[in-house]
mmCIF file of C-alpha atoms in Angstrom:
data_model
loop_
_atom_site.group_PDB
_atom_site.id
_atom_site.type_symbol
_atom_site.label_atom_id
_atom_site.label_comp_id
_atom_site.label_asym_id
_atom_site.label_seq_id
_atom_site.Cartn_x
_atom_site.Cartn_y
_atom_site.Cartn_z
ATOM 1 C CA MET A 1 -9.281 -106.187 94.545
ATOM 2 C CA MET A 2 -7.108 -103.689 96.339
ATOM 3 C CA PHE A 3 -4.647 -104.999 98.910
ATOM 4 C CA ASP A 4 -6.166 -102.976 101.742
ATOM 5 C CA ASN A 5 -7.409 -105.663 104.112
ATOM 6 C CA GLY A 6 -4.668 -107.160 106.277
ATOM 7 C CA ARG A 7 -7.240 -109.176 108.185
ATOM 8 C CA LEU A 8 -7.225 -111.762 105.388
ATOM 9 C CA LEU A 9 -3.906 -113.007 106.768
ATOM 10 C CA PHE A 10 -5.221 -113.632 110.286
ATOM 11 C CA ALA A 11 -6.976 -116.911 109.466
ATOM 12 C CA PRO A 12 -4.004 -118.736 107.867
ATOM 13 C CA LEU A 13 -1.586 -117.634 110.572
ATOM 14 C CA GLY A 14 -4.169 -118.547 113.213
ATOM 15 C CA ILE A 15 -4.431 -122.042 111.751
ATOM 16 C CA LEU A 16 -0.643 -122.369 111.906
ATOM 17 C CA LEU A 17 -0.558 -121.330 115.570
ATOM 18 C CA LEU A 18 -3.557 -123.447 116.556
ATOM 19 C CA GLY A 19 -2.232 -126.568 114.841
ATOM 20 C CA THR A 20 1.196 -126.101 116.426
ATOM 21 C CA GLY A 21 -0.415 -125.707 119.848
ATOM 22 C CA VAL A 22 -2.459 -128.895 119.463
ATOM 23 C CA LEU A 23 0.598 -130.909 118.439
ATOM 24 C CA LEU A 24 2.710 -129.377 121.197
ATOM 25 C CA MET A 25 0.148 -130.279 123.883
ATOM 26 C CA GLY A 26 0.081 -133.827 122.538
ATOM 27 C CA ASN A 27 3.885 -134.082 122.767
ATOM 28 C CA ARG A 28 4.077 -134.658 119.020
ATOM 29 C CA LEU A 29 6.687 -131.978 118.315
ATOM 30 C CA PRO A 30 10.356 -131.429 119.140
ATOM 31 C CA PRO A 31 11.096 -129.148 122.112
ATOM 32 C CA ALA A 32 9.648 -125.655 121.648
ATOM 33 C CA SER A 33 13.122 -124.139 121.729
ATOM 34 C CA ASP A 34 13.930 -125.962 118.467
ATOM 35 C CA PHE A 35 11.064 -124.615 116.374
ATOM 36 C CA LEU A 36 9.694 -121.533 118.182
ATOM 37 C CA PRO A 37 12.222 -119.074 116.664
ATOM 38 C CA TRP A 38 11.341 -120.284 113.180
ATOM 39 C CA LEU A 39 7.616 -120.124 113.877
ATOM 40 C CA LEU A 40 7.960 -116.547 115.097
ATOM 41 C CA ALA A 41 10.052 -115.750 112.031
ATOM 42 C CA VAL A 42 7.262 -117.034 109.752
ATOM 43 C CA LEU A 43 4.712 -114.845 111.548
ATOM 44 C CA VAL A 44 6.945 -111.765 111.399
ATOM 45 C CA VAL A 45 7.961 -112.191 107.766
ATOM 46 C CA ALA A 46 4.374 -112.875 106.650
ATOM 47 C CA GLY A 47 3.229 -109.747 108.468
ATOM 48 C CA PHE A 48 6.115 -107.768 106.997
ATOM 49 C CA VAL A 49 5.239 -108.904 103.468
ATOM 50 C CA GLN A 50 1.646 -107.872 104.079
ATOM 51 C CA LEU A 51 2.757 -104.492 105.382
ATOM 52 C CA VAL A 52 5.124 -103.846 102.467
ATOM 53 C CA LEU A 53 2.470 -104.770 99.926
ATOM 54 C CA ALA A 54 -0.150 -102.617 101.608
ATOM 55 C CA LYS A 55 2.126 -99.587 101.850
ATOM 56 C CA TYR A 56 4.146 -99.665 98.644
ATOM 57 C CA HIS A 57 2.203 -101.851 96.229
ATOM 58 C CA ARG A 58 -1.391 -100.723 96.327
ATOM 59 C CA GLY A 59 -3.555 -102.020 93.513
ATOM 60 C CA ILE A 60 -2.493 -105.665 93.630
ATOM 61 C CA ASP A 61 -4.876 -108.579 94.056
ATOM 62 C CA GLY A 62 -5.439 -108.891 97.789
ATOM 63 C CA MET A 63 -6.466 -112.546 97.770
ATOM 64 C CA LEU A 64 -3.423 -114.308 96.330
ATOM 65 C CA PHE A 65 -0.887 -113.992 99.144
ATOM 66 C CA PRO A 66 -3.283 -114.896 102.017
ATOM 67 C CA VAL A 67 -4.520 -117.935 100.062
ATOM 68 C CA ALA A 68 -0.928 -119.078 99.494
ATOM 69 C CA VAL A 69 -0.148 -118.653 103.213
ATOM 70 C CA LEU A 70 -3.328 -120.584 104.080
ATOM 71 C CA LEU A 71 -2.293 -123.556 101.932
ATOM 72 C CA SER A 72 1.288 -123.355 103.229
ATOM 73 C CA SER A 73 0.060 -123.302 106.836
ATOM 74 C CA LEU A 74 -2.082 -126.385 106.283
ATOM 75 C CA GLY A 75 0.890 -128.122 104.720
ATOM 76 C CA ILE A 76 3.296 -127.186 107.518
ATOM 77 C CA ILE A 77 0.904 -128.353 110.223
ATOM 78 C CA MET A 78 0.308 -131.673 108.478
ATOM 79 C CA ILE A 79 4.043 -132.157 107.894
ATOM 80 C CA ALA A 80 4.663 -131.438 111.585
ATOM 81 C CA ARG A 81 2.004 -134.042 112.370
ATOM 82 C CA LEU A 82 3.461 -136.680 110.027
ATOM 83 C CA LYS A 83 7.213 -135.931 110.047
ATOM 84 C CA PRO A 84 8.081 -133.749 113.083
ATOM 85 C CA ALA A 85 11.753 -133.725 112.068
ATOM 86 C CA LEU A 86 10.811 -131.813 108.900
ATOM 87 C CA PHE A 87 8.699 -129.181 110.689
ATOM 88 C CA VAL A 88 11.502 -126.618 110.936
ATOM 89 C CA THR A 89 12.807 -127.427 107.447
ATOM 90 C CA GLN A 90 9.459 -126.687 105.813
ATOM 91 C CA MET A 91 9.128 -123.435 107.752
ATOM 92 C CA ARG A 92 12.546 -122.440 106.435
ATOM 93 C CA TRP A 93 11.389 -123.105 102.888
ATOM 94 C CA LEU A 94 8.289 -121.014 103.498
ATOM 95 C CA LEU A 95 10.463 -118.154 104.739
ATOM 96 C CA ILE A 96 12.680 -118.417 101.655
ATOM 97 C CA GLY A 97 9.579 -118.544 99.461
ATOM 98 C CA MET A 98 8.150 -115.357 100.961
ATOM 99 C CA VAL A 99 11.482 -113.528 100.584
ATOM 100 C CA VAL A 100 11.715 -114.637 96.950
ATOM 101 C CA TYR A 101 8.099 -113.522 96.472
ATOM 102 C CA LEU A 102 8.987 -110.006 97.623
ATOM 103 C CA ALA A 103 12.062 -109.975 95.378
ATOM 104 C CA VAL A 104 9.957 -110.932 92.343
ATOM 105 C CA ILE A 105 7.511 -108.120 93.089
ATOM 106 C CA PHE A 106 10.252 -105.490 93.414
ATOM 107 C CA LEU A 107 11.907 -106.756 90.219
ATOM 108 C CA GLY A 108 8.597 -107.224 88.430
ATOM 109 C CA ALA A 109 9.190 -104.847 85.529
ATOM 110 C CA LYS A 110 12.587 -106.378 84.762
ATOM 111 C CA ILE A 111 11.190 -109.915 84.926
ATOM 112 C CA LEU A 112 8.435 -109.038 82.462
ATOM 113 C CA ARG A 113 11.036 -107.622 80.063
ATOM 114 C CA ILE A 114 12.561 -111.092 79.869
ATOM 115 C CA LEU A 115 9.521 -112.077 77.780
ATOM 116 C CA SER A 116 11.178 -110.250 74.883
ATOM 117 C CA TYR A 117 13.846 -112.968 74.766
ATOM 118 C CA GLN A 118 11.516 -115.853 73.984
ATOM 119 C CA TYR A 119 14.009 -118.191 72.336
ATOM 120 C CA LEU A 120 16.526 -117.704 75.129
ATOM 121 C CA LEU A 121 13.775 -118.683 77.559
ATOM 122 C CA GLY A 122 13.017 -121.760 75.475
ATOM 123 C CA VAL A 123 16.654 -122.859 75.311
ATOM 124 C CA PHE A 124 17.162 -122.343 79.045
ATOM 125 C CA CYS A 125 13.977 -124.294 79.772
ATOM 126 C CA LEU A 126 15.201 -127.209 77.648
ATOM 127 C CA PHE A 127 18.558 -127.035 79.416
ATOM 128 C CA LEU A 128 16.870 -127.321 82.813
ATOM 129 C CA LEU A 129 14.724 -130.262 81.760
ATOM 130 C CA CYS A 130 17.574 -132.082 80.055
ATOM 131 C CA SER A 131 19.886 -131.495 83.026
ATOM 132 C CA ALA A 132 17.842 -133.980 85.023
ATOM 133 C CA LEU A 133 18.137 -136.502 82.208
ATOM 134 C CA LEU A 134 21.932 -136.100 82.079
ATOM 135 C CA PHE A 135 22.883 -135.457 85.685
ATOM 136 C CA GLY A 136 19.799 -136.511 87.610
ATOM 137 C CA THR A 137 19.585 -138.890 90.541
ATOM 138 C CA GLU A 138 16.710 -141.305 91.024
ATOM 139 C CA ILE A 139 14.690 -140.499 94.137
ATOM 140 C CA GLY A 140 11.327 -142.123 94.813
ATOM 141 C CA GLY A 141 11.392 -144.016 91.532
ATOM 142 C CA SER A 142 11.811 -140.912 89.310
ATOM 143 C CA ARG A 143 15.046 -139.590 87.843
ATOM 144 C CA ASN A 144 14.096 -135.942 88.176
ATOM 145 C CA TRP A 145 16.376 -134.670 90.937
ATOM 146 C CA ILE A 146 19.840 -133.108 90.879
ATOM 147 C CA VAL A 147 21.697 -133.599 94.152
ATOM 148 C CA LEU A 148 24.014 -130.761 95.160
ATOM 149 C CA GLY A 149 25.697 -131.751 98.396
ATOM 150 C CA ALA A 150 23.080 -131.690 101.124
ATOM 151 C CA PHE A 151 20.455 -130.212 98.800
ATOM 152 C CA ALA A 152 18.310 -131.868 96.141
ATOM 153 C CA VAL A 153 16.845 -129.637 93.423
ATOM 154 C CA GLN A 154 14.013 -130.592 91.084
ATOM 155 C CA PRO A 155 14.694 -128.731 87.800
ATOM 156 C CA SER A 156 11.204 -129.357 86.437
ATOM 157 C CA GLU A 157 9.731 -127.155 89.191
ATOM 158 C CA PHE A 158 11.612 -124.156 87.791
ATOM 159 C CA GLY A 159 11.339 -125.337 84.203
ATOM 160 C CA LYS A 160 7.561 -124.926 84.370
ATOM 161 C CA ILE A 161 8.032 -121.204 85.065
ATOM 162 C CA LEU A 162 10.249 -120.810 82.015
ATOM 163 C CA ILE A 163 7.929 -122.835 79.823
ATOM 164 C CA ILE A 164 4.914 -120.610 80.460
ATOM 165 C CA MET A 165 7.047 -117.512 79.901
ATOM 166 C CA PHE A 166 8.329 -118.940 76.605
ATOM 167 C CA LEU A 167 4.882 -120.058 75.475
ATOM 168 C CA ALA A 168 3.313 -116.723 76.416
ATOM 169 C CA ALA A 169 5.855 -114.808 74.354
ATOM 170 C CA TYR A 170 5.954 -117.249 71.427
ATOM 171 C CA LEU A 171 2.211 -117.726 71.098
ATOM 172 C CA ALA A 172 1.523 -113.999 71.349
ATOM 173 C CA GLU A 173 4.041 -113.192 68.606
ATOM 174 C CA HIS A 174 3.026 -116.003 66.234
ATOM 175 C CA ARG A 175 -0.671 -116.110 66.980
ATOM 176 C CA GLU A 176 -1.739 -115.045 63.486
ATOM 177 C CA MET A 177 0.405 -117.694 61.820
ATOM 178 C CA LEU A 178 -0.869 -120.368 64.189
ATOM 179 C CA ILE A 179 -4.495 -119.420 63.573
ATOM 180 C CA LEU A 180 -4.248 -119.425 59.783
ATOM 181 C CA PRO A 181 -3.702 -123.053 58.691
ATOM 182 C CA SER A 182 -1.836 -123.792 55.484
ATOM 183 C CA HIS A 183 -1.708 -127.602 55.459
ATOM 184 C CA ARG A 184 -4.282 -130.321 55.882
ATOM 185 C CA ILE A 185 -3.343 -133.566 57.642
ATOM 186 C CA PHE A 186 -6.322 -135.921 57.422
ATOM 187 C CA LEU A 187 -9.109 -133.879 59.059
ATOM 188 C CA LEU A 188 -6.735 -131.432 60.769
ATOM 189 C CA ARG A 189 -5.758 -128.048 59.347
ATOM 190 C CA LEU A 190 -2.341 -126.940 60.623
ATOM 191 C CA PRO A 191 0.156 -124.137 59.893
ATOM 192 C CA MET A 192 3.631 -124.635 58.469
ATOM 193 C CA LEU A 193 5.891 -126.975 60.419
ATOM 194 C CA ARG A 194 8.321 -124.254 61.465
ATOM 195 C CA PHE A 195 5.587 -122.485 63.432
ATOM 196 C CA ILE A 196 4.454 -125.549 65.379
ATOM 197 C CA ALA A 197 7.967 -127.026 65.749
ATOM 198 C CA PRO A 198 8.516 -125.410 69.203
ATOM 199 C CA LEU A 199 5.229 -126.903 70.409
ATOM 200 C CA LEU A 200 6.180 -130.333 69.053
ATOM 201 C CA CYS A 201 9.542 -129.977 70.800
ATOM 202 C CA ILE A 202 7.859 -129.296 74.144
ATOM 203 C CA TRP A 203 5.519 -132.248 73.658
ATOM 204 C CA GLY A 204 8.488 -134.439 72.792
ATOM 205 C CA ILE A 205 10.398 -133.376 75.905
ATOM 206 C CA ALA A 206 7.324 -134.148 78.018
ATOM 207 C CA ILE A 207 7.104 -137.636 76.540
ATOM 208 C CA LEU A 208 10.848 -138.144 77.053
ATOM 209 C CA MET A 209 10.436 -137.180 80.718
ATOM 210 C CA PHE A 210 7.693 -139.773 80.996
ATOM 211 C CA VAL A 211 9.709 -142.595 79.432
ATOM 212 C CA VAL A 212 13.273 -141.931 80.594
ATOM 213 C CA GLN A 213 12.773 -140.183 83.925
ATOM 214 C CA ARG A 214 9.688 -142.205 84.891
ATOM 215 C CA ASP A 215 8.126 -138.878 85.860
ATOM 216 C CA LEU A 216 4.520 -139.167 84.762
ATOM 217 C CA GLY A 217 3.420 -136.203 86.865
ATOM 218 C CA SER A 218 5.796 -133.657 85.336
ATOM 219 C CA ALA A 219 5.144 -135.080 81.862
ATOM 220 C CA LEU A 220 1.392 -134.581 82.243
ATOM 221 C CA LEU A 221 1.929 -131.114 83.716
ATOM 222 C CA PHE A 222 4.204 -129.853 80.935
ATOM 223 C CA PHE A 223 2.093 -131.446 78.251
ATOM 224 C CA GLY A 224 -1.090 -129.992 79.710
ATOM 225 C CA ILE A 225 0.429 -126.513 79.995
ATOM 226 C CA ALA A 226 1.464 -126.529 76.339
ATOM 227 C CA VAL A 227 -1.944 -127.767 75.162
ATOM 228 C CA PHE A 228 -4.002 -125.374 77.296
ATOM 229 C CA MET A 229 -1.910 -122.309 76.483
ATOM 230 C CA THR A 230 -1.913 -123.109 72.765
ATOM 231 C CA TYR A 231 -5.684 -123.439 72.797
ATOM 232 C CA MET A 232 -6.109 -120.234 74.822
ATOM 233 C CA ALA A 233 -3.950 -118.354 72.316
ATOM 234 C CA THR A 234 -5.462 -119.744 69.103
ATOM 235 C CA GLY A 235 -8.877 -121.156 69.980
ATOM 236 C CA ARG A 236 -8.257 -124.000 67.514
ATOM 237 C CA LYS A 237 -9.291 -127.526 68.500
ATOM 238 C CA SER A 238 -6.925 -129.010 65.914
ATOM 239 C CA TYR A 239 -4.000 -128.534 68.292
ATOM 240 C CA ILE A 240 -5.805 -130.399 71.065
ATOM 241 C CA VAL A 241 -6.602 -133.305 68.754
ATOM 242 C CA LEU A 242 -3.022 -133.412 67.452
ATOM 243 C CA ALA A 243 -1.566 -133.244 70.970
ATOM 244 C CA LEU A 244 -3.813 -135.982 72.308
ATOM 245 C CA GLY A 245 -2.953 -138.143 69.298
ATOM 246 C CA VAL A 246 0.784 -137.679 69.858
ATOM 247 C CA PHE A 247 0.515 -138.349 73.585
ATOM 248 C CA GLY A 248 -1.796 -141.333 73.125
ATOM 249 C CA GLY A 249 0.518 -142.922 70.570
ATOM 250 C CA ALA A 250 3.568 -142.359 72.763
ATOM 251 C CA ALA A 251 1.748 -143.776 75.793
ATOM 252 C CA ALA A 252 0.772 -146.920 73.851
ATOM 253 C CA LEU A 253 4.350 -147.465 72.666
ATOM 254 C CA SER A 254 5.676 -146.844 76.176
ATOM 255 C CA TYR A 255 3.256 -149.405 77.595
ATOM 256 C CA ALA A 256 4.405 -151.954 75.024
ATOM 257 C CA PHE A 257 8.170 -151.452 75.472
ATOM 258 C CA PHE A 258 8.767 -150.211 79.034
ATOM 259 C CA GLY A 259 8.000 -152.308 82.088
ATOM 260 C CA HIS A 260 7.715 -149.421 84.573
ATOM 261 C CA VAL A 261 4.988 -147.854 82.426
ATOM 262 C CA ARG A 262 3.016 -151.120 82.428
ATOM 263 C CA VAL A 263 3.331 -151.350 86.213
ATOM 264 C CA ARG A 264 1.942 -147.824 86.711
ATOM 265 C CA PHE A 265 -0.924 -148.443 84.303
ATOM 266 C CA ASN A 266 -1.820 -151.855 85.776
ATOM 267 C CA ILE A 267 -1.783 -150.429 89.309
ATOM 268 C CA TRP A 268 -4.213 -147.774 88.176
ATOM 269 C CA LEU A 269 -6.542 -150.311 86.566
ATOM 270 C CA ASP A 270 -6.569 -152.700 89.521
ATOM 271 C CA PRO A 271 -4.477 -151.901 92.614
ATOM 272 C CA TRP A 272 -5.785 -155.039 94.330
ATOM 273 C CA LEU A 273 -3.629 -157.235 92.109
ATOM 274 C CA ASP A 274 -0.655 -156.409 94.352
ATOM 275 C CA PRO A 275 -2.009 -154.493 97.371
ATOM 276 C CA SER A 276 0.999 -155.173 99.601
ATOM 277 C CA GLY A 277 3.613 -154.592 96.897
ATOM 278 C CA SER A 278 3.720 -152.162 93.996
ATOM 279 C CA ALA A 279 0.196 -150.860 94.718
ATOM 280 C CA TYR A 280 0.707 -150.438 98.462
ATOM 281 C CA GLN A 281 0.752 -146.619 98.398
ATOM 282 C CA ILE A 282 -2.452 -146.173 96.425
ATOM 283 C CA VAL A 283 -4.260 -148.867 98.427
ATOM 284 C CA GLN A 284 -3.355 -147.185 101.718
ATOM 285 C CA SER A 285 -4.413 -143.858 100.236
ATOM 286 C CA LEU A 286 -7.841 -145.253 99.373
ATOM 287 C CA PHE A 287 -8.146 -146.652 102.894
ATOM 288 C CA ALA A 288 -7.299 -143.201 104.260
ATOM 289 C CA PHE A 289 -10.101 -141.585 102.267
ATOM 290 C CA GLY A 290 -12.518 -144.278 103.422
ATOM 291 C CA SER A 291 -11.482 -143.893 107.066
ATOM 292 C CA GLY A 292 -11.962 -140.143 106.967
ATOM 293 C CA GLY A 293 -15.546 -140.288 105.749
ATOM 294 C CA VAL A 294 -17.471 -137.020 105.670
ATOM 295 C CA TRP A 295 -16.278 -135.434 108.898
ATOM 296 C CA GLY A 296 -12.783 -136.910 109.212
ATOM 297 C CA THR A 297 -11.102 -138.693 112.096
ATOM 298 C CA GLY A 298 -10.002 -135.390 113.598
ATOM 299 C CA PHE A 299 -6.639 -133.663 113.427
ATOM 300 C CA ALA A 300 -3.872 -135.931 114.787
ATOM 301 C CA HIS A 301 -6.338 -138.802 115.293
ATOM 302 C CA GLY A 302 -5.960 -140.656 112.003
ATOM 303 C CA HIS A 303 -3.313 -143.063 110.750
ATOM 304 C CA PRO A 304 -2.025 -141.445 107.519
ATOM 305 C CA GLY A 305 1.506 -142.437 108.487
ATOM 306 C CA LEU A 306 0.749 -145.876 107.051
ATOM 307 C CA ILE A 307 1.161 -144.350 103.578
ATOM 308 C CA PRO A 308 4.812 -144.252 102.431
ATOM 309 C CA GLU A 309 6.042 -140.741 101.531
ATOM 310 C CA VAL A 310 2.753 -139.332 102.790
ATOM 311 C CA HIS A 311 4.280 -135.886 103.422
ATOM 312 C CA THR A 312 5.054 -135.378 99.728
ATOM 313 C CA ASP A 313 2.936 -137.100 97.077
ATOM 314 C CA PHE A 314 0.112 -138.209 99.385
ATOM 315 C CA ILE A 315 -0.355 -135.270 101.730
ATOM 316 C CA PHE A 316 -3.843 -134.677 100.313
ATOM 317 C CA ALA A 317 -4.832 -138.201 101.401
ATOM 318 C CA ALA A 318 -3.602 -137.416 104.927
ATOM 319 C CA LEU A 319 -5.621 -134.196 105.013
ATOM 320 C CA ALA A 320 -8.704 -136.003 103.686
ATOM 321 C CA GLU A 321 -8.445 -138.701 106.361
ATOM 322 C CA GLU A 322 -8.216 -136.289 109.290
ATOM 323 C CA LEU A 323 -10.365 -133.439 107.929
ATOM 324 C CA GLY A 324 -12.842 -135.630 106.042
ATOM 325 C CA LEU A 325 -14.678 -135.046 102.791
ATOM 326 C CA LEU A 326 -15.655 -131.537 103.872
ATOM 327 C CA GLY A 327 -12.045 -130.596 104.554
ATOM 328 C CA ALA A 328 -10.885 -132.098 101.255
ATOM 329 C CA LEU A 329 -13.574 -130.203 99.350
ATOM 330 C CA GLY A 330 -12.579 -127.048 101.196
ATOM 331 C CA ILE A 331 -8.970 -127.395 100.041
ATOM 332 C CA MET A 332 -10.115 -127.957 96.451
ATOM 333 C CA LEU A 333 -12.308 -124.859 96.708
ATOM 334 C CA VAL A 334 -9.287 -122.846 97.861
ATOM 335 C CA PHE A 335 -7.372 -123.946 94.756
ATOM 336 C CA SER A 336 -10.426 -123.077 92.652
ATOM 337 C CA LEU A 337 -10.534 -119.619 94.249
ATOM 338 C CA PHE A 338 -6.852 -119.169 93.474
ATOM 339 C CA PHE A 339 -7.482 -120.174 89.856
ATOM 340 C CA TYR A 340 -10.428 -117.780 89.608
ATOM 341 C CA ARG A 341 -8.397 -114.833 90.887
ATOM 342 C CA ALA A 342 -5.502 -115.662 88.537
ATOM 343 C CA ILE A 343 -7.790 -115.976 85.500
ATOM 344 C CA LYS A 344 -9.395 -112.666 86.452
ATOM 345 C CA ILE A 345 -5.931 -111.086 86.335
ATOM 346 C CA ALA A 346 -5.326 -112.670 82.925
ATOM 347 C CA LEU A 347 -8.559 -111.227 81.552
ATOM 348 C CA MET A 348 -7.602 -107.755 82.788
ATOM 349 C CA CYS A 349 -4.201 -107.743 81.067
ATOM 350 C CA GLN A 350 -4.027 -105.461 78.042
ATOM 351 C CA LYS A 351 -0.993 -107.086 76.394
ATOM 352 C CA GLU A 352 -1.593 -110.526 74.945
ATOM 353 C CA ARG A 353 1.658 -112.072 76.124
ATOM 354 C CA GLU A 354 1.063 -110.893 79.688
ATOM 355 C CA SER A 355 -2.489 -112.208 79.554
ATOM 356 C CA LEU A 356 -1.174 -115.585 78.403
ATOM 357 C CA LEU A 357 1.485 -115.518 81.135
ATOM 358 C CA ALA A 358 -1.127 -114.973 83.857
ATOM 359 C CA ALA A 359 -3.410 -117.615 82.346
ATOM 360 C CA GLY A 360 -0.501 -120.063 82.145
ATOM 361 C CA ALA A 361 0.302 -119.510 85.830
ATOM 362 C CA ALA A 362 -3.363 -120.075 86.693
ATOM 363 C CA VAL A 363 -3.410 -123.315 84.687
ATOM 364 C CA ILE A 364 -0.222 -124.568 86.347
ATOM 365 C CA PHE A 365 -1.630 -124.261 89.861
ATOM 366 C CA LEU A 366 -4.991 -125.817 89.052
ATOM 367 C CA LEU A 367 -3.625 -128.524 86.754
ATOM 368 C CA GLN A 368 -0.906 -129.522 89.205
ATOM 369 C CA ALA A 369 -3.436 -129.762 92.036
ATOM 370 C CA PHE A 370 -5.806 -131.763 89.813
ATOM 371 C CA ILE A 371 -3.115 -134.218 88.697
ATOM 372 C CA ILE A 372 -1.942 -135.082 92.211
ATOM 373 C CA ILE A 373 -5.452 -135.209 93.699
ATOM 374 C CA ALA A 374 -6.617 -137.397 90.816
ATOM 375 C CA GLY A 375 -3.592 -139.633 91.359
ATOM 376 C CA VAL A 376 -4.120 -140.262 95.072
ATOM 377 C CA THR A 377 -7.831 -140.954 94.500
ATOM 378 C CA LYS A 378 -7.093 -143.353 91.569
ATOM 379 C CA PHE A 379 -8.908 -141.156 89.071
ATOM 380 C CA LEU A 380 -5.656 -140.986 87.074
ATOM 381 C CA PRO A 381 -2.518 -143.148 87.201
ATOM 382 C CA LEU A 382 -0.387 -142.309 90.205
ATOM 383 C CA THR A 383 2.006 -139.397 89.680
ATOM 384 C CA GLY A 384 4.912 -137.987 91.616
ATOM 385 C CA ILE A 385 4.311 -134.238 91.687
ATOM 386 C CA THR A 386 3.624 -132.028 94.678
ATOM 387 C CA LEU A 387 0.479 -130.282 95.808
ATOM 388 C CA PRO A 388 1.425 -126.577 95.419
ATOM 389 C CA PHE A 389 2.270 -124.820 98.709
ATOM 390 C CA VAL A 390 1.109 -127.876 100.693
ATOM 391 C CA SER A 391 3.477 -130.785 100.031
ATOM 392 C CA TYR A 392 6.928 -130.957 101.567
ATOM 393 C CA GLY A 393 9.716 -129.693 99.350
ATOM 394 C CA GLY A 394 11.851 -126.628 98.802
ATOM 395 C CA SER A 395 11.839 -126.597 95.003
ATOM 396 C CA SER A 396 8.054 -126.728 94.935
ATOM 397 C CA MET A 397 7.624 -124.031 97.596
ATOM 398 C CA VAL A 398 10.058 -121.569 96.024
ATOM 399 C CA SER A 399 8.788 -122.058 92.454
ATOM 400 C CA SER A 400 5.187 -121.639 93.634
ATOM 401 C CA PHE A 401 6.031 -118.313 95.277
ATOM 402 C CA ILE A 402 7.854 -117.160 92.133
ATOM 403 C CA LEU A 403 4.703 -117.817 90.101
ATOM 404 C CA LEU A 404 2.659 -116.100 92.798
ATOM 405 C CA GLY A 405 4.951 -113.083 92.547
ATOM 406 C CA ILE A 406 4.517 -112.939 88.767
ATOM 407 C CA LEU A 407 0.732 -112.996 89.159
ATOM 408 C CA THR A 408 0.939 -110.259 91.791
ATOM 409 C CA VAL A 409 3.088 -108.095 89.501
ATOM 410 C CA LEU A 410 0.612 -108.524 86.650
ATOM 411 C CA SER A 411 -2.362 -107.702 88.886
ATOM 412 C CA LYS A 412 -0.717 -104.482 90.073
ATOM 413 C CA LYS A 413 0.301 -103.474 86.553
ATOM 414 C CA GLU A 414 -3.183 -103.856 85.145
ATOM 415 C CA ASN A 415 -4.927 -102.169 88.091
ATOM 416 C CA GLN A 416 -2.639 -99.192 87.612
ATOM 417 C CA HIS A 417 -3.538 -99.077 83.936
ATOM 418 C CA GLY A 418 -7.180 -99.187 84.850
#
């Protein structure tokens, strides 16, 4: 789809203005002088990005950026509703994200050349993930943050970008070796160890994140990325079976030897065993979904503030309470649309490693949304990752726009080839 329809951006920016107006009339925001300059800056920068893309970057997918702004606008409005003090902060992160997005697009060709240095990408990714293990600070029960003065950075948010770049390059180069098995382990046919060692290393790091950092969300995300991308590259079910076996065995051992793992699992099985203690968040989340019903309580008329840290991990529960089942389904459809457009870009790519890169980015967005939505609805054990573009957080916002920029670069490149 050519980027020739600027009207796609009107709806998300309109939602941002309308939501701000409703909260302002209800005296739920700081004085207008505190946030109005930042709100105007968001509108101007979003329009400028649209203008630059339309004028200088014809041929890109015209749906990705407006969808990202739509999700970001919903998140900002809900954060302003729940935590007014963070309203301006989240708008700043959105501004930074859009600027970074433009930078990625202008540097697109150079960024894609980095795929030639696959092992350097892998080493740097491991460095980022291990940095949280060595220098991390525990925030919200997970040791996955590095505090730098007044800022807190989540390395795993940027590590996921490097991991899909590494996997795209590695799997594309070694695809033939990975497809042709040379060893049989029980019923599985696998290649030589040296070819699957990088995959085993990634799986091991994911499990280590789960056990040591208590970060189930990032562990599931990294593990899922590796499994999905390996299957997309090879088409062999043996890798899925092996991965699930490794993860299942590690999860069983973790449950047996680590108390925090047992707590998470027991909360998932029956949150009513301790509804006012360790299971308080998930119980309040379930109440929020029940209160919202089909139509929702109405924007700014619910009580999602009863959920601790609702603006981060549980923002989807807040949206579901006030927008109802229809609103929640609408948000999931938006993520599905984003995934569809990204997969379409992947299928158009002529080079295998670029196709895998686009597919990996598509999987990250959908898988991350699925994991957190499944967690707050008790479909999966509760995790601590963000809802892309929606949840509060600078690391998440910036990394999401970097991935969006990579997808945009790939869509332009392939449309030009076509």
